[in-house]
Coordinates of N, CA and C and ligand atoms in Angstrom, one line a residue:
M1 N 0.9 -1.2 0.0 CA 0.0 0.0 0.0 C 0.9 1.2 0.0
N2 N 1.1 1.9 -1.1 CA 2.0 3.0 -1.2 C 1.4 4.2 -1.9
F3 N 0.1 4.3 -2.0 CA -0.5 5.5 -2.6 C -1.7 5.8 -1.7
T4 N -1.8 7.1 -1.3 CA -3.0 7.6 -0.6 C -3.2 9.0 -1.0
K5 N -4.5 9.4 -0.8 CA -4.9 10.8 -1.0 C -4.9 11.5 0.3
G6 N -4.2 12.6 0.4 CA -4.2 13.4 1.6 C -3.4 12.7 2.7
N7 N -3.6 13.1 4.0 CA -2.9 12.6 5.1 C -3.5 11.4 5.8
I8 N -3.9 10.4 5.0 CA -4.6 9.3 5.7 C -3.5 8.3 6.2
G9 N -3.7 7.9 7.5 CA -2.7 7.0 8.1 C -3.2 5.6 7.9
W10 N -2.3 4.6 8.2 CA -2.7 3.2 8.2 C -1.8 2.3 9.0
I11 N -2.1 1.1 9.2 CA -1.3 0.2 10.0 C -1.0 -1.0 9.1
E12 N 0.3 -1.3 9.0 CA 0.8 -2.5 8.3 C 1.4 -3.4 9.3
V13 N 1.1 -4.7 9.2 CA 1.7 -5.7 10.1 C 2.4 -6.8 9.3
V14 N 3.7 -7.1 9.7 CA 4.5 -8.1 9.2 C 4.6 -9.2 10.3
C15 N 4.2 -10.4 10.1 CA 4.3 -11.4 11.1 C 4.7 -12.7 10.6
G16 N 5.2 -13.6 11.5 CA 5.7 -14.9 11.1 C 6.6 -15.4 12.2
P17 N 7.2 -16.6 11.9 CA 8.1 -17.1 13.0 C 9.5 -16.4 12.9
M18 N 10.4 -16.8 13.8 CA 11.7 -16.3 13.8 C 12.4 -16.8 12.5
F19 N 13.3 -16.0 12.0 CA 14.1 -16.2 10.8 C 13.3 -16.1 9.5
S20 N 12.1 -15.6 9.6 CA 11.3 -15.5 8.4 C 11.5 -14.2 7.6
G21 N 12.3 -13.3 8.1 CA 12.5 -12.1 7.4 C 11.7 -10.9 7.8
K22 N 11.1 -11.0 9.0 CA 10.3 -9.8 9.4 C 11.1 -8.6 9.6
S23 N 12.2 -8.7 10.3 CA 13.1 -7.5 10.5 C 13.6 -7.0 9.1
E24 N 14.0 -7.9 8.2 CA 14.4 -7.5 6.9 C 13.4 -6.7 6.2
E25 N 12.1 -7.2 6.2 CA 11.0 -6.5 5.5 C 10.7 -5.2 6.2
L26 N 10.7 -5.1 7.5 CA 10.5 -3.9 8.2 C 11.5 -2.8 7.8
I27 N 12.8 -3.3 7.9 CA 13.9 -2.3 7.5 C 13.8 -1.9 6.1
R28 N 13.4 -2.8 5.2 CA 13.2 -2.4 3.7 C 12.2 -1.3 3.6
R29 N 11.1 -1.5 4.2 CA 10.0 -0.5 4.1 C 10.4 0.8 4.7
L30 N 11.1 0.8 5.9 CA 11.5 2.0 6.5 C 12.6 2.8 5.7
R31 N 13.5 2.0 5.1 CA 14.5 2.6 4.3 C 13.9 3.4 3.1
R32 N 12.9 2.7 2.5 CA 12.2 3.4 1.3 C 11.6 4.7 1.8
A33 N 11.0 4.7 3.0 CA 10.4 5.9 3.5 C 11.4 7.0 3.7
E34 N 12.6 6.5 4.2 CA 13.7 7.5 4.4 C 14.2 8.1 3.0
I35 N 14.2 7.2 2.0 CA 14.7 7.6 0.7 C 13.6 8.7 0.2
A36 N 12.4 8.5 0.5 CA 11.3 9.4 0.1 C 11.3 10.7 1.0
R37 N 12.3 10.8 1.8 CA 12.5 11.9 2.7 C 11.3 12.1 3.7
Q38 N 10.8 11.0 4.1 CA 9.7 11.1 5.2 C 10.4 11.0 6.5
R39 N 9.8 11.6 7.5 CA 10.3 11.5 8.9 C 10.0 10.1 9.5
V40 N 11.0 9.4 9.9 CA 10.8 8.0 10.3 C 11.3 7.8 11.8
Q41 N 10.6 7.2 12.6 CA 11.0 6.8 13.9 C 10.8 5.3 14.1
V42 N 11.8 4.6 14.7 CA 11.8 3.2 14.8 C 11.9 2.8 16.3
F43 N 11.1 1.8 16.7 CA 11.1 1.4 18.1 C 11.3 -0.1 18.2
K44 N 11.9 -0.6 19.3 CA 11.9 -2.0 19.6 C 12.0 -2.2 21.1
P45 N 11.5 -3.3 21.6 CA 11.5 -3.6 23.1 C 13.0 -3.7 23.6
G46 N 13.2 -3.2 24.8 CA 14.5 -3.1 25.4 C 15.0 -4.5 25.8
L47 N 14.1 -5.5 25.9 CA 14.6 -6.8 26.5 C 15.5 -7.5 25.6
D48 N 15.4 -7.3 24.3 CA 16.2 -8.0 23.3 C 17.6 -7.4 23.2
Q49 N 18.5 -7.8 24.1 CA 19.9 -7.1 24.1 C 20.9 -8.0 23.3
R50 N 20.3 -8.9 22.4 CA 21.2 -9.8 21.7 C 22.3 -9.1 20.9
Y51 N 21.9 -8.0 20.2 CA 22.9 -7.3 19.4 C 23.1 -5.9 19.9
A52 N 22.6 -4.9 19.3 CA 22.9 -3.6 19.7 C 21.6 -3.0 20.3
D53 N 21.6 -2.1 21.3 CA 20.4 -1.6 21.8 C 19.9 -0.3 21.2
D54 N 20.6 0.2 20.2 CA 20.2 1.4 19.5 C 20.0 1.1 18.0
Q55 N 19.8 -0.2 17.7 CA 19.6 -0.6 16.3 C 18.7 -1.8 16.2
I56 N 18.0 -2.0 15.1 CA 17.4 -3.3 14.8 C 18.4 -3.9 13.8
I57 N 18.7 -5.1 14.1 CA 19.7 -5.9 13.2 C 19.0 -7.2 12.9
S58 N 18.8 -7.4 11.6 CA 18.2 -8.7 11.1 C 19.2 -9.8 11.2
H59 N 18.8 -11.1 11.2 CA 19.7 -12.2 11.2 C 20.6 -12.2 10.0
S60 N 20.2 -11.4 8.9 CA 21.1 -11.3 7.8 C 21.9 -10.0 7.8
D61 N 21.9 -9.4 9.0 CA 22.8 -8.2 9.2 C 22.3 -6.9 8.5
F62 N 21.0 -6.8 8.2 CA 20.5 -5.5 7.8 C 20.3 -4.7 9.1
K63 N 20.5 -3.4 9.0 CA 20.5 -2.6 10.2 C 19.7 -1.3 10.0
I64 N 19.1 -0.8 11.1 CA 18.5 0.5 11.1 C 18.5 1.0 12.6
A65 N 18.7 2.3 12.7 CA 18.7 2.9 14.1 C 17.3 2.8 14.7
S66 N 17.3 2.5 16.0 CA 16.0 2.4 16.7 C 16.1 2.9 18.1
I67 N 14.9 3.1 18.7 CA 14.9 3.5 20.1 C 14.3 2.4 20.9
C68 N 15.0 2.0 22.0 CA 14.6 0.9 22.9 C 13.5 1.4 23.9
V69 N 12.4 0.7 23.9 CA 11.3 1.1 24.9 C 10.9 -0.1 25.6
K70 N 10.2 0.1 26.8 CA 9.8 -1.1 27.6 C 8.3 -1.5 27.3
D71 N 7.5 -0.5 26.9 CA 6.1 -0.9 26.5 C 5.5 0.2 25.6
A72 N 4.2 0.1 25.3 CA 3.6 1.1 24.4 C 3.6 2.5 25.0
A73 N 3.4 2.6 26.4 CA 3.4 3.9 27.0 C 4.8 4.6 26.9
D74 N 5.8 3.8 27.1 CA 7.2 4.3 26.9 C 7.4 4.7 25.5
M75 N 6.9 4.0 24.5 CA 7.1 4.3 23.1 C 6.4 5.7 22.9
E76 N 5.2 5.8 23.4 CA 4.4 7.1 23.2 C 5.2 8.2 23.8
A77 N 5.9 8.0 24.9 CA 6.6 9.1 25.6 C 7.8 9.5 24.7
H78 N 8.3 8.6 23.9 CA 9.5 8.9 23.0 C 9.1 9.3 21.6
L79 N 7.8 9.4 21.4 CA 7.3 9.7 20.0 C 7.5 11.2 19.7
D80 N 8.0 11.4 18.5 CA 8.1 12.8 17.9 C 6.9 12.9 17.1
L81 N 6.0 13.8 17.4 CA 4.7 13.9 16.7 C 4.9 14.4 15.2
R82 N 6.1 14.8 14.9 CA 6.4 15.2 13.5 C 6.7 14.0 12.6
S83 N 6.9 12.8 13.3 CA 7.2 11.6 12.5 C 6.0 11.2 11.6
E84 N 6.3 10.8 10.4 CA 5.3 10.4 9.5 C 5.2 8.9 9.4
V85 N 6.3 8.2 9.6 CA 6.3 6.8 9.5 C 6.9 6.2 10.8
I86 N 6.2 5.3 11.4 CA 6.6 4.8 12.7 C 6.7 3.3 12.6
G87 N 8.0 2.8 12.8 CA 8.2 1.3 12.7 C 8.4 0.7 14.1
V88 N 7.9 -0.5 14.3 CA 8.0 -1.2 15.5 C 8.5 -2.6 15.3
D89 N 9.6 -3.1 15.9 CA 10.0 -4.5 15.7 C 9.7 -5.2 17.0
E90 N 9.5 -6.5 16.9 CA 9.2 -7.4 18.1 C 8.1 -6.9 18.9
A91 N 7.0 -6.5 18.2 CA 5.8 -5.9 18.9 C 5.2 -6.8 19.9
Q92 N 5.4 -8.1 19.8 CA 4.8 -9.1 20.7 C 5.3 -8.9 22.2
F93 N 6.4 -8.1 22.3 CA 6.9 -7.9 23.7 C 6.5 -6.5 24.2
L94 N 5.6 -5.8 23.5 CA 5.3 -4.4 24.0 C 4.0 -4.3 24.6
G95 N 3.3 -5.4 24.8 CA 2.0 -5.3 25.6 C 0.8 -4.9 24.8
N96 N -0.4 -5.0 25.5 CA -1.6 -4.8 24.8 C -1.8 -3.3 24.5
G97 N -1.1 -2.4 25.2 CA -1.2 -1.0 24.9 C -0.8 -0.6 23.5
M98 N -0.1 -1.6 22.8 CA 0.2 -1.3 21.4 C -1.0 -1.2 20.5
I99 N -2.1 -1.9 20.8 CA -3.2 -2.0 20.0 C -3.8 -0.5 19.8
D100 N -4.1 0.0 21.0 CA -4.7 1.4 21.1 C -3.8 2.4 20.5
L101 N -2.5 2.3 20.8 CA -1.5 3.2 20.3 C -1.4 3.2 18.8
A102 N -1.4 2.0 18.2 CA -1.3 1.9 16.8 C -2.5 2.5 16.1
V103 N -3.7 2.3 16.6 CA -4.9 2.8 16.1 C -4.9 4.4 16.2
R104 N -4.5 4.9 17.3 CA -4.5 6.3 17.5 C -3.5 7.0 16.5
L105 N -2.3 6.4 16.4 CA -1.3 6.9 15.4 C -1.9 6.9 14.0
A106 N -2.5 5.8 13.6 CA -3.0 5.7 12.2 C -4.1 6.8 12.1
D107 N -5.0 6.9 13.1 CA -6.1 7.9 13.0 C -5.5 9.4 12.9
M108 N -4.3 9.6 13.4 CA -3.6 10.9 13.3 C -3.0 11.1 12.0
G109 N -3.0 10.1 11.1 CA -2.4 10.2 9.8 C -1.0 9.6 9.6
K110 N -0.6 8.8 10.6 CA 0.7 8.2 10.6 C 0.7 6.9 9.8
R111 N 1.8 6.5 9.2 CA 1.9 5.2 8.6 C 2.6 4.4 9.7
V112 N 2.0 3.3 10.2 CA 2.5 2.5 11.3 C 2.9 1.2 10.7
I113 N 4.1 0.8 10.9 CA 4.6 -0.5 10.4 C 5.1 -1.4 11.5
I114 N 4.4 -2.5 11.8 CA 4.6 -3.3 13.0 C 5.1 -4.7 12.5
A115 N 6.2 -5.2 13.1 CA 6.7 -6.5 12.9 C 6.7 -7.3 14.2
G116 N 6.4 -8.6 14.2 CA 6.4 -9.4 15.4 C 6.1 -10.8 15.1
L117 N 6.3 -11.6 16.2 CA 6.0 -13.1 16.1 C 4.5 -13.3 16.3
D118 N 3.9 -14.0 15.3 CA 2.5 -14.3 15.5 C 2.2 -15.4 16.4
T119 N 3.1 -16.3 16.6 CA 2.9 -17.4 17.6 C 4.1 -17.6 18.5
D120 N 3.9 -18.2 19.7 CA 4.9 -18.4 20.6 C 5.6 -19.8 20.5
Y121 N 6.4 -20.2 21.4 CA 7.1 -21.5 21.3 C 6.3 -22.7 21.4
L122 N 5.0 -22.5 21.8 CA 4.1 -23.6 21.8 C 3.1 -23.6 20.6
G123 N 3.3 -22.6 19.8 CA 2.4 -22.4 18.6 C 1.1 -21.7 18.9
R124 N 1.0 -21.1 20.1 CA -0.2 -20.3 20.5 C 0.0 -18.9 20.0
P125 N -1.2 -18.2 19.7 CA -1.1 -16.8 19.2 C -0.4 -16.0 20.3
F126 N 0.4 -15.1 19.9 CA 1.3 -14.3 20.8 C 0.7 -12.9 20.8
H127 N 0.0 -12.6 21.9 CA -0.6 -11.3 22.1 C 0.4 -10.2 22.3
P128 N 0.2 -9.0 21.8 CA -1.0 -8.5 21.1 C -1.0 -8.7 19.6
M129 N -0.2 -9.6 19.0 CA -0.2 -9.7 17.5 C -1.5 -10.0 16.9
P130 N -2.3 -11.0 17.5 CA -3.6 -11.2 16.8 C -4.5 -10.0 16.8
E131 N -4.5 -9.2 17.8 CA -5.3 -7.9 17.9 C -4.8 -6.9 16.9
L132 N -3.4 -6.9 16.8 CA -2.8 -5.9 15.8 C -3.2 -6.3 14.4
L133 N -3.2 -7.6 14.1 CA -3.6 -8.1 12.8 C -5.0 -7.7 12.5
A134 N -5.9 -7.7 13.6 CA -7.3 -7.4 13.4 C -7.5 -5.9 13.1
V135 N -6.7 -5.0 13.7 CA -6.9 -3.6 13.4 C -6.1 -3.1 12.2
A136 N -5.2 -4.0 11.6 CA -4.3 -3.6 10.5 C -5.1 -3.3 9.3
D137 N -4.5 -2.4 8.4 CA -5.1 -2.2 7.1 C -4.5 -3.2 6.1
E138 N -3.2 -3.6 6.4 CA -2.6 -4.5 5.4 C -1.7 -5.4 6.2
I139 N -1.7 -6.7 5.9 CA -0.8 -7.6 6.6 C 0.0 -8.5 5.7
Q140 N 1.2 -8.9 6.2 CA 2.0 -9.8 5.4 C 2.5 -10.9 6.4
K141 N 2.2 -12.2 6.0 CA 2.8 -13.3 6.8 C 4.0 -13.7 6.1
T142 N 5.1 -13.9 6.8 CA 6.4 -14.3 6.2 C 6.6 -15.8 6.7
L143 N 7.3 -16.6 5.8 CA 7.6 -17.9 6.2 C 9.1 -18.1 6.2
A144 N 9.6 -18.9 7.1 CA 11.1 -19.3 7.0 C 11.2 -20.6 6.3
I145 N 12.4 -21.2 6.4 CA 12.7 -22.5 5.8 C 12.9 -23.5 7.0
C146 N 12.2 -24.6 6.9 CA 12.3 -25.6 8.0 C 13.7 -26.2 8.1
M147 N 14.3 -26.1 9.3 CA 15.6 -26.6 9.4 C 15.7 -28.1 9.5
Q148 N 14.6 -28.8 9.5 CA 14.6 -30.2 9.5 C 14.4 -30.8 8.1
C149 N 13.5 -30.2 7.3 CA 13.1 -30.8 6.0 C 13.2 -29.8 4.8
G150 N 13.3 -28.5 5.1 CA 13.4 -27.6 4.0 C 12.1 -27.1 3.5
N151 N 11.0 -27.5 4.0 CA 9.6 -27.0 3.6 C 9.4 -25.6 4.2
P152 N 8.4 -24.9 3.7 CA 8.1 -23.6 4.3 C 7.8 -23.8 5.8
A153 N 8.3 -22.9 6.6 CA 8.2 -23.0 8.1 C 7.4 -21.9 8.7
K154 N 6.3 -22.2 9.4 CA 5.5 -21.2 10.1 C 5.7 -21.2 11.6
H155 N 6.5 -22.1 12.1 CA 6.7 -22.2 13.6 C 8.1 -21.8 14.0
T156 N 8.1 -21.4 15.3 CA 9.4 -21.1 16.0 C 9.6 -22.3 17.0
Q157 N 10.6 -23.1 16.7 CA 10.9 -24.2 17.6 C 11.9 -23.8 18.6
R158 N 11.5 -24.0 19.9 CA 12.5 -23.7 21.0 C 13.3 -25.0 21.2
L159 N 14.6 -24.8 21.3 CA 15.5 -26.0 21.4 C 16.0 -26.2 22.8
V160 N 15.7 -25.2 23.7 CA 16.2 -25.3 25.1 C 15.0 -25.5 26.0
E161 N 15.2 -26.2 27.1 CA 14.2 -26.5 28.1 C 13.8 -25.2 28.9
S162 N 12.6 -24.7 28.8 CA 12.1 -23.6 29.6 C 10.6 -23.5 29.5
Q163 N 9.9 -23.2 30.6 CA 8.5 -23.0 30.5 C 8.2 -21.5 30.4
E164 N 9.2 -20.6 30.4 CA 9.1 -19.2 30.3 C 8.6 -18.8 28.9
L165 N 7.6 -17.8 28.9 CA 7.2 -17.4 27.5 C 8.3 -16.7 26.8
V166 N 9.0 -15.9 27.5 CA 10.1 -15.1 26.9 C 11.5 -15.7 27.2
V167 N 12.1 -16.3 26.3 CA 13.5 -16.6 26.5 C 14.3 -16.1 25.3
V168 N 15.0 -15.0 25.5 CA 15.7 -14.3 24.4 C 16.9 -15.0 23.9
G169 N 16.9 -15.1 22.6 CA 18.1 -15.8 22.0 C 17.8 -16.0 20.5
A170 N 18.8 -16.6 19.8 CA 18.6 -16.8 18.4 C 19.1 -18.1 18.0
A171 N 20.1 -18.2 17.1 CA 20.6 -19.4 16.5 C 21.1 -20.3 17.7
G172 N 20.7 -21.6 17.7 CA 21.1 -22.4 18.8 C 20.0 -22.6 19.8
M173 N 19.2 -21.6 20.1 CA 18.1 -21.6 21.0 C 16.8 -21.8 20.3
Y174 N 16.7 -21.4 19.1 CA 15.5 -21.5 18.3 C 15.8 -21.9 16.9
E175 N 14.9 -22.5 16.3 CA 15.0 -22.7 14.8 C 13.6 -22.7 14.2
A176 N 13.6 -22.4 12.9 CA 12.3 -22.4 12.2 C 11.9 -23.9 11.8
R177 N 10.7 -24.2 12.0 CA 10.2 -25.5 11.6 C 8.8 -25.4 10.9
C178 N 8.6 -26.4 10.0 CA 7.3 -26.5 9.3 C 6.3 -27.1 10.3
R179 N 5.0 -27.1 9.8 CA 3.9 -27.7 10.6 C 4.2 -29.1 11.0
R180 N 4.8 -29.9 10.1 CA 5.0 -31.3 10.4 C 6.2 -31.5 11.4
C181 N 7.2 -30.8 11.2 CA 8.4 -31.0 12.1 C 8.4 -30.2 13.4
F182 N 7.4 -29.3 13.6 CA 7.3 -28.6 14.8 C 7.0 -29.5 16.0
E183 N 7.8 -29.4 17.1 CA 7.6 -30.3 18.2 C 7.6 -29.4 19.5
P184 N 6.3 -29.0 19.9 CA 6.3 -28.1 21.1 C 6.7 -28.8 22.4
N185 N 6.5 -30.1 22.4 CA 6.8 -30.9 23.6 C 8.3 -31.3 23.6
L186 N 9.1 -30.6 24.4 CA 10.6 -30.8 24.3 C 11.0 -32.2 24.7
A187 N 10.2 -32.9 25.5 CA 10.6 -34.3 25.8 C 10.6 -35.1 24.5
N188 N 9.6 -34.9 23.6 CA 9.6 -35.6 22.3 C 10.7 -35.2 21.5
L189 N 11.1 -33.9 21.6 CA 12.2 -33.4 20.8 C 13.5 -34.1 21.1
Q190 N 13.7 -34.4 22.4 CA 14.9 -35.1 22.9 C 14.8 -36.6 22.3
K191 N 13.6 -37.2 22.3 CA 13.5 -38.5 21.7 C 13.9 -38.5 20.2
Q192 N 13.4 -37.5 19.5 CA 13.7 -37.3 18.1 C 15.2 -37.3 17.9
R193 N 15.9 -36.5 18.7 CA 17.3 -36.4 18.6 C 18.0 -37.7 18.9
D194 N 17.5 -38.4 20.0 CA 18.1 -39.7 20.3 C 18.0 -40.7 19.2
S195 N 16.8 -40.7 18.6 CA 16.6 -41.7 17.5 C 17.5 -41.3 16.3
A196 N 17.6 -40.0 16.1 CA 18.5 -39.6 14.9 C 19.9 -40.0 15.2
T197 N 20.4 -39.8 16.5 CA 21.7 -40.2 16.8 C 21.9 -41.7 16.7
A198 N 20.9 -42.5 17.1 CA 21.0 -43.9 17.0 C 21.0 -44.4 15.6
A199 N 20.2 -43.7 14.7 CA 20.2 -44.0 13.3 C 21.6 -43.8 12.7
L200 N 22.2 -42.6 13.1 CA 23.5 -42.3 12.5 C 24.5 -43.4 13.0
G201 N 24.4 -43.9 14.2 CA 25.3 -44.9 14.8 C 25.2 -46.2 14.0
R202 N 23.9 -46.5 13.6 CA 23.7 -47.7 12.8 C 24.4 -47.6 11.4
V203 N 24.2 -46.4 10.8 CA 24.9 -46.2 9.5 C 26.4 -46.3 9.6
A204 N 27.0 -45.8 10.8 CA 28.4 -45.8 10.9 C 28.9 -47.2 11.1
V205 N 28.1 -48.1 11.8 CA 28.5 -49.5 12.1 C 28.5 -50.3 10.7
K206 N 27.5 -50.0 9.8 CA 27.5 -50.7 8.5 C 28.8 -50.3 7.8
Ligands
ADP1 P1 13.0 -12.4 11.6 O1 13.0 -10.9 11.9 O2 11.7 -12.9 11.1 O3 13.5 -13.2 12.8 P2 15.3 -11.6 10.0 O4 14.8 -10.6 9.1 O5 16.0 -11.2 11.2 O6 14.1 -12.6 10.5 O7 16.3 -12.7 9.3 C1 15.9 -13.3 8.0 C2 17.2 -13.9 7.5 O8 17.6 -15.0 8.4 C3 17.1 -14.6 6.2 O9 17.3 -13.7 5.1 C4 18.3 -15.6 6.2 O10 19.5 -14.9 5.8 C5 18.4 -15.9 7.7 N1 18.0 -17.3 8.1 C6 18.5 -18.0 9.0 N2 17.9 -19.2 9.2 C7 16.8 -19.2 8.3 C8 15.8 -20.1 8.0 N3 15.6 -21.2 8.7 N4 14.9 -19.7 7.1 C9 15.0 -18.6 6.4 N5 16.0 -17.7 6.7 C10 16.9 -17.9 7.6
ZN2 ZN1 9.9 -29.6 8.3

């Protein structure tokens, strides 16, 4: 959606599992807005300290400057009302206040571009992404590549044992999996690994 009459605002949502290119897509859209000389502000939650705290960095090393905030209220406090385009990465960590904030910004004539995980490590909808999808004008679901079989992957597989909803990490702690290879029950994941190791052992003995 890149043509509008007058100052009409709207909400775009990019969602999918980890490694599916959400940050890449967000950065691409924001860069184009910058090239068009629009005023851009970019936010991300402060808890993801994996890389830099003043930048969004994709797994493929695309970067854009961003402001770290703890929730939607904090984001609102850091908003420059002259901004025309407002980007948000990892919106699933910014709380339900994001829904109302996104709608108010769009109603004020801002272009709001939101990226985030649509489901959690158990495959459950990750709030507030479902609500943001509902209030969005335009949505894009991105798919990764399943690390087990190469099919399109819609799930984020957690590889480490934890019942916490939020365990921050990337390669080694999570991988993309398709619907068939996704295993939310980590005990079964361990069995899968054991049988794969046993199968390799049998091949080596032959
Ligand atoms: P997201 O924000 O959805 O986690 P990023 O935009 O940060 O994704 O990274 C996408 C990039 O991750 C891809 O372009 C590719 O270089 C890399 N990548 C690593 N693992 C995978 C995978 N399993 N499927 C697709 N891309 C992957
Ligand atoms: Zn698979």
